[in-house]
Coordinates of C-alpha atoms in Angstrom, one line a residue:
Chain A
M1 CA 8.8 -31.9 7.6
S2 CA 12.0 -33.5 8.8
R3 CA 14.0 -30.6 7.3
Q4 CA 12.9 -28.2 10.0
S5 CA 14.6 -29.8 12.9
N6 CA 18.2 -29.8 11.7
R7 CA 18.2 -26.2 10.9
A8 CA 17.8 -24.5 14.2
T9 CA 19.7 -21.3 13.1
D10 CA 19.2 -18.6 15.6
S11 CA 16.4 -16.4 14.2
K12 CA 17.9 -13.3 15.8
K13 CA 21.2 -13.9 14.0
M14 CA 19.4 -14.5 10.7
N15 CA 17.4 -11.3 11.1
S16 CA 20.5 -9.3 11.6
E17 CA 22.0 -11.0 8.6
L18 CA 19.0 -9.8 6.6
F19 CA 19.6 -6.3 7.9
T20 CA 23.4 -6.5 7.1
L21 CA 22.8 -7.8 3.6
T22 CA 20.0 -5.2 2.9
Y23 CA 22.3 -2.5 4.1
G24 CA 25.0 -3.7 1.8
A25 CA 22.6 -3.7 -1.1
L26 CA 21.7 -0.1 -0.2
V27 CA 25.3 1.1 -0.1
T28 CA 26.0 -0.6 -3.4
Q29 CA 23.0 1.1 -4.9
L30 CA 24.1 4.5 -3.6
C31 CA 27.6 4.0 -5.0
K32 CA 26.0 3.3 -8.4
D33 CA 23.7 6.4 -8.0
Y34 CA 26.3 8.9 -7.0
E35 CA 29.8 7.7 -8.0
N36 CA 31.2 10.1 -5.4
D37 CA 32.0 8.8 -1.9
E38 CA 31.3 12.1 -0.3
E39 CA 27.8 12.2 -1.7
V40 CA 27.2 8.6 -0.6
N41 CA 28.3 9.4 2.9
K42 CA 25.9 12.4 3.0
Q43 CA 23.0 10.3 1.8
L44 CA 23.7 7.5 4.3
D45 CA 23.8 10.1 7.1
K46 CA 20.5 11.6 5.9
M47 CA 18.7 8.3 5.7
G48 CA 20.1 7.4 9.1
Y49 CA 18.7 10.6 10.4
N50 CA 15.3 9.8 9.1
I51 CA 15.5 6.4 10.8
G52 CA 16.8 7.8 14.0
V53 CA 13.9 10.3 14.3
R54 CA 11.5 7.4 14.2
L55 CA 13.6 4.8 16.0
I56 CA 13.8 6.9 19.2
E57 CA 10.1 6.5 19.7
D58 CA 10.4 2.7 19.4
F59 CA 13.3 2.8 21.8
L60 CA 11.7 5.0 24.5
A61 CA 8.5 2.9 24.3
R62 CA 10.4 -0.4 24.7
S63 CA 13.1 0.5 27.2
S64 CA 11.0 2.8 29.5
I65 CA 14.0 5.0 30.0
G66 CA 13.3 8.5 31.1
R67 CA 15.2 11.8 30.5
C68 CA 18.9 11.6 30.9
Q69 CA 20.4 13.8 33.6
D70 CA 23.7 14.4 31.9
F71 CA 25.8 13.4 28.8
R72 CA 27.5 10.6 30.7
E73 CA 24.2 8.9 31.3
T74 CA 23.3 9.4 27.7
A75 CA 26.5 7.7 26.7
D76 CA 25.7 4.7 28.9
V77 CA 22.2 4.4 27.6
I78 CA 23.3 4.4 24.0
A79 CA 26.1 1.9 24.5
K80 CA 24.5 -0.5 27.0
V81 CA 20.8 -0.3 26.1
A82 CA 20.3 1.0 22.6
F83 CA 23.1 -0.7 20.8
K84 CA 22.4 -3.9 22.7
M85 CA 18.7 -3.7 21.7
Y86 CA 19.1 -3.0 18.0
L87 CA 22.4 -4.4 17.0
G88 CA 23.1 -6.9 19.7
I89 CA 26.5 -5.4 20.7
T90 CA 27.7 -3.4 23.6
P91 CA 30.3 -0.8 22.5
S92 CA 32.6 0.5 25.2
V93 CA 32.5 4.2 26.2
T94 CA 36.0 5.8 26.4
N95 CA 38.0 8.9 25.7
W96 CA 36.0 11.4 27.7
S97 CA 37.0 15.0 27.1
P98 CA 37.8 16.8 30.4
A99 CA 34.7 18.9 30.0
G100 CA 32.6 15.8 29.7
D101 CA 31.0 16.9 26.5
E102 CA 32.7 14.4 24.1
F103 CA 33.3 10.7 24.2
S104 CA 34.0 7.7 21.9
L105 CA 32.1 4.5 21.3
I106 CA 34.4 1.7 20.5
L107 CA 32.7 -1.1 18.4
E108 CA 34.3 -4.5 18.8
N109 CA 32.4 -6.0 15.9
N110 CA 30.2 -3.9 13.8
P111 CA 27.4 -6.0 12.5
L112 CA 26.9 -3.7 9.5
V113 CA 30.2 -4.8 8.1
D114 CA 29.9 -8.6 8.6
F115 CA 30.4 -9.6 4.9
V116 CA 32.0 -6.4 3.6
E117 CA 35.2 -5.7 1.9
L118 CA 35.9 -2.2 0.6
P119 CA 37.3 -2.0 -2.9
D120 CA 40.4 0.3 -3.2
N121 CA 38.6 3.0 -5.2
H122 CA 36.3 3.7 -2.3
S123 CA 38.8 4.8 0.2
T124 CA 36.8 7.8 1.4
L125 CA 33.5 5.9 1.8
I126 CA 32.3 5.8 5.4
Y127 CA 30.5 2.5 5.0
S128 CA 28.5 2.6 8.3
N129 CA 27.7 6.2 8.2
L130 CA 24.0 5.4 8.6
L131 CA 24.8 4.8 12.3
C132 CA 25.9 8.4 12.7
G133 CA 22.7 9.7 11.2
I134 CA 20.6 7.4 13.4
L135 CA 22.4 8.6 16.6
R136 CA 22.1 12.3 15.5
G137 CA 18.4 12.0 14.6
A138 CA 17.4 10.0 17.7
L139 CA 19.2 12.4 20.1
E140 CA 17.8 15.4 18.4
M141 CA 14.3 14.2 19.2
V142 CA 15.2 14.2 22.9
Q143 CA 16.5 17.8 22.7
M144 CA 20.2 17.1 22.2
A145 CA 22.2 18.5 19.3
V146 CA 25.1 16.1 19.0
D147 CA 27.9 15.9 16.4
V148 CA 28.5 12.3 15.4
R149 CA 31.2 11.0 13.2
F150 CA 33.5 8.0 12.6
A151 CA 37.0 8.6 13.9
Q152 CA 38.3 5.1 13.0
D153 CA 37.0 2.3 11.0
T154 CA 38.3 -1.3 10.7
L155 CA 37.1 -1.4 7.1
R156 CA 39.7 1.3 6.3
G157 CA 42.5 -0.4 8.1
D158 CA 42.2 0.9 11.6
N159 CA 42.5 -1.4 14.6
V160 CA 39.1 -0.5 16.0
T161 CA 35.9 1.1 14.9
E162 CA 35.4 4.3 16.8
I163 CA 32.4 6.7 16.8
R164 CA 33.2 10.1 18.2
M165 CA 30.3 12.0 19.7
R166 CA 30.3 15.6 20.8
F167 CA 27.6 17.4 22.6
I168 CA 26.8 20.7 21.0
K169 CA 23.9 22.1 22.9
R170 CA 20.5 21.4 24.4
I171 CA 17.7 22.3 22.0
E172 CA 15.2 24.6 23.4
E173 CA 11.6 23.6 22.9
N174 CA 9.7 26.1 20.8
H175 CA 6.3 24.8 21.4
P176 CA 6.1 23.6 25.0
A177 CA 4.6 20.1 24.7
G178 CA 3.1 17.7 27.2
D179 CA 4.1 18.3 30.8
K180 CA 5.5 21.7 30.2
C181 CA 2.2 22.8 28.7
G182 CA 0.5 21.6 31.8
V183 CA 2.8 23.6 34.0
L184 CA 2.1 26.7 31.9
L185 CA -1.5 26.2 32.1
N186 CA -1.5 25.7 35.8
S187 CA 0.5 28.9 36.4
H188 CA -1.9 30.7 34.2
I189 CA -4.9 29.5 36.1
F190 CA -3.1 30.3 39.3
C191 CA -2.5 33.9 38.2
T192 CA -6.0 34.4 37.1
M193 CA -7.3 33.0 40.4
K194 CA -5.0 35.3 42.3
K195 CA -6.3 38.3 40.4
I196 CA -9.9 37.3 41.0
F197 CA -9.1 36.8 44.6
N198 CA -7.5 40.2 44.9
L199 CA -10.4 41.8 43.1
V200 CA -13.0 40.1 45.4
S201 CA -11.1 41.0 48.5
R202 CA -10.9 44.6 47.4
L203 CA -14.6 44.6 46.7
V204 CA -15.4 43.2 50.1
K205 CA -13.2 45.9 51.7
H206 CA -15.2 48.6 50.0
Chain B
M1 CA 14.1 -8.9 19.4
A2 CA 14.0 -5.4 18.0
D3 CA 16.2 -5.9 15.1
E4 CA 13.2 -6.3 12.8
V5 CA 12.2 -2.7 13.5
L6 CA 15.6 -1.6 12.3
F7 CA 15.1 -3.6 9.1
E8 CA 11.6 -2.2 8.6
F9 CA 12.8 1.4 8.9
L10 CA 15.7 0.7 6.7
H11 CA 13.4 -0.8 4.1
M12 CA 11.1 2.3 4.2
E13 CA 14.1 4.6 3.7
I14 CA 15.4 2.5 0.8
V15 CA 12.0 2.7 -0.9
S16 CA 11.6 6.4 -0.4
H17 CA 15.2 7.0 -1.5
V18 CA 14.8 5.0 -4.7
Y19 CA 11.6 6.8 -5.5
K20 CA 13.1 10.2 -4.9
E21 CA 16.1 9.3 -7.0
Q22 CA 14.1 8.4 -10.0
Q23 CA 11.6 11.1 -9.8
T24 CA 12.1 13.9 -12.2
N25 CA 11.1 17.5 -11.5
K26 CA 7.7 17.4 -13.1
G27 CA 6.2 15.9 -9.9
E28 CA 4.0 13.1 -11.0
M29 CA 5.7 9.9 -12.1
D30 CA 4.8 8.2 -15.3
S31 CA 4.5 4.4 -15.5
K32 CA 8.0 4.1 -17.1
E33 CA 9.7 5.8 -14.1
R34 CA 7.6 3.8 -11.7
G35 CA 8.7 0.6 -13.5
Q36 CA 12.3 1.7 -13.1
C37 CA 11.9 2.2 -9.4
I38 CA 10.4 -1.2 -9.0
S39 CA 13.2 -2.8 -10.9
V40 CA 15.9 -1.1 -8.9
L41 CA 14.3 -2.3 -5.7
E42 CA 13.8 -5.7 -7.1
N43 CA 17.5 -6.0 -8.1
M44 CA 18.6 -4.9 -4.6
G45 CA 16.4 -7.6 -3.1
F46 CA 17.7 -10.2 -5.6
R47 CA 21.2 -9.8 -4.2
V48 CA 20.0 -10.0 -0.7
G49 CA 18.0 -13.1 -1.4
Q50 CA 21.1 -14.7 -2.9
G51 CA 23.1 -13.9 0.2
I52 CA 20.5 -15.2 2.6
I53 CA 20.0 -18.5 0.9
E54 CA 23.7 -19.1 0.9
R55 CA 23.8 -18.6 4.6
L56 CA 20.6 -20.6 5.2
T57 CA 21.4 -23.7 3.2
R58 CA 25.1 -23.9 4.3
D59 CA 24.6 -27.3 5.9
S60 CA 21.4 -28.7 4.5
P61 CA 20.8 -31.8 2.4
S62 CA 20.2 -31.2 -1.2
F63 CA 16.6 -30.9 -2.5
K64 CA 14.7 -33.6 -4.2
D65 CA 12.8 -31.5 -6.7
E66 CA 11.3 -28.2 -7.5
L67 CA 8.3 -28.7 -5.1
D68 CA 10.8 -29.6 -2.3
I69 CA 12.5 -26.3 -2.9
M70 CA 9.3 -24.3 -2.9
K71 CA 8.3 -26.0 0.4
F72 CA 11.6 -25.0 1.9
I73 CA 11.1 -21.4 0.7
C74 CA 7.6 -21.4 2.3
K75 CA 8.7 -22.8 5.6
D76 CA 12.3 -22.2 6.6
F77 CA 13.1 -19.3 4.3
W78 CA 9.9 -17.4 5.0
T79 CA 10.3 -17.9 8.7
K80 CA 13.8 -16.5 8.7
V81 CA 13.1 -13.6 6.5
F82 CA 9.5 -12.6 7.2
R83 CA 9.2 -14.2 10.6
R84 CA 6.2 -16.5 9.8
Q85 CA 5.4 -19.3 7.4
V86 CA 3.5 -18.9 4.2
D87 CA -0.1 -19.6 4.9
N88 CA -1.0 -21.2 1.6
L89 CA 1.0 -22.7 -1.2
R90 CA -0.7 -23.5 -4.5
T91 CA 0.7 -24.8 -7.7
N92 CA -0.5 -25.9 -11.1
H93 CA 2.3 -28.4 -11.3
Q94 CA 3.6 -26.6 -14.4
G95 CA 6.0 -24.3 -12.7
T96 CA 3.6 -21.7 -11.4
Y97 CA 3.3 -21.3 -7.6
V98 CA 1.2 -19.0 -5.6
L99 CA 2.4 -18.2 -2.1
Q100 CA -0.1 -16.5 0.1
D101 CA 0.8 -14.7 3.3
N102 CA -2.1 -13.4 5.2
K103 CA -0.1 -11.1 7.4
F104 CA 2.9 -10.0 5.4
S105 CA 5.4 -8.4 7.7
L106 CA 6.2 -5.4 5.6
L107 CA 2.6 -4.5 5.1
T108 CA 1.3 -4.9 8.6
Q109 CA 2.5 -1.4 9.6
L110 CA 0.9 0.2 6.5
S111 CA -2.8 -0.6 6.7
N112 CA -5.4 -3.0 7.6
G113 CA -7.8 -2.8 4.7
K114 CA -7.9 -1.1 1.4
Q115 CA -6.3 2.2 2.4
Y116 CA -3.0 2.9 0.7
L117 CA -3.5 -0.1 -1.7
D118 CA -2.0 2.0 -4.5
Q119 CA 1.2 2.3 -2.5
A120 CA 1.6 -1.5 -2.0
P121 CA 3.7 -2.3 -5.1
K122 CA 6.7 -0.2 -4.0
Y123 CA 6.8 -2.0 -0.6
L124 CA 6.7 -5.4 -2.2
A125 CA 9.3 -5.1 -5.0
F126 CA 12.2 -5.7 -2.6
S127 CA 10.6 -8.8 -1.2
C128 CA 9.9 -10.1 -4.7
G129 CA 13.6 -9.7 -5.4
I130 CA 14.6 -11.5 -2.3
V131 CA 12.5 -14.5 -3.3
R132 CA 13.8 -14.5 -6.9
G133 CA 17.3 -14.2 -5.6
A134 CA 16.9 -17.1 -3.3
L135 CA 15.4 -19.3 -6.0
S136 CA 18.1 -18.3 -8.4
N137 CA 20.8 -19.6 -6.1
L138 CA 18.9 -22.8 -5.7
G139 CA 19.1 -23.2 -9.5
L140 CA 15.6 -22.0 -10.5
E141 CA 15.3 -19.0 -12.7
S142 CA 11.9 -17.4 -12.0
V143 CA 9.7 -14.3 -12.3
V144 CA 8.2 -13.2 -9.0
T145 CA 5.3 -10.8 -8.8
A146 CA 3.2 -9.8 -5.9
E147 CA -0.5 -8.9 -5.7
V148 CA -2.5 -7.4 -2.9
S149 CA -6.2 -7.1 -2.8
I150 CA -6.5 -6.3 0.9
M151 CA -3.7 -5.4 3.3
P152 CA -1.8 -6.9 5.0
S153 CA -2.5 -10.1 3.0
C154 CA -0.4 -10.7 0.0
K155 CA 0.0 -13.2 -2.8
F156 CA 3.3 -13.9 -4.4
Q157 CA 3.3 -15.5 -7.8
V158 CA 6.3 -17.4 -8.8
V159 CA 6.7 -18.5 -12.4
I160 CA 9.6 -20.8 -12.9
Q161 CA 11.3 -20.2 -16.3
K162 CA 12.0 -23.5 -18.1
L163 CA 15.2 -23.4 -20.0

């Protein structure tokens, strides 16, 4: 068909438009369902969390990035790799707290709000709150408890969109999984072998 | 291009949210409630479809006839939204079209066979809405339904409403 050629719209762009529009439809639906901005914010965060918990697996598999050594490295990976990969933007990392446990992501152009205008009666709605949930959920799966929230939002008249992230604590693993388990097993075998060795040597002495 | 993953996860969350929202405490849903869920999802898709077609046809020549529109939906629109072309388009030339996609993108993650077949409708309602919304903004009022006999293959039936 001749139609095909003259419409070489970038498929990546289109896909992110599909995402943006779908997200818009979701927020609209939530506003209908709850009629209370606070509740909508909470729902978006919850749904984001559910996505983040799964998204981290996709991310780790694709990016082949290992464990982060510190929070600064985490910040870099989030801004330069994760945001780039999924939303096609690279937010800047700024406003580090002196202790290095808190930073801000500044989003130049948030793709979630591409065609959005907030009506006046939704002044407390945090439109892109899904992102907070995603970040929280994803980091929780790599043993980091982090507080994520929007500090500024262009939709609500601020100059920039700012996501503030605060490291709370490292989550201890209850059930040692994977490599840790291996280590435990090894040390266990080692102890047993040592005991047997001692026993045998004692027997030999006698 | 990993954006599609994000869309797929979002879509799953939307489906599960809508179902949780409509479900009453008695556990099992009756067919009326299930119908409500489907129509909520369908309506969300409708709005999205309208938006997408606006963006997609911004600078395209106008269409000759109904069939031309359907061809556009099967090729360009499907490629943009579901990342592949429709495999088969059939019509009775009286306003009924059947679009068959042998590897529908929202079903490929679910199953490759008959497992979870009963779950298929809720993962298709949104897409039906998208197609209906797109057609609506091209001037065709329609009813779009989907039918799956084996995943991930899916048939969309479009019935154009004559005014």
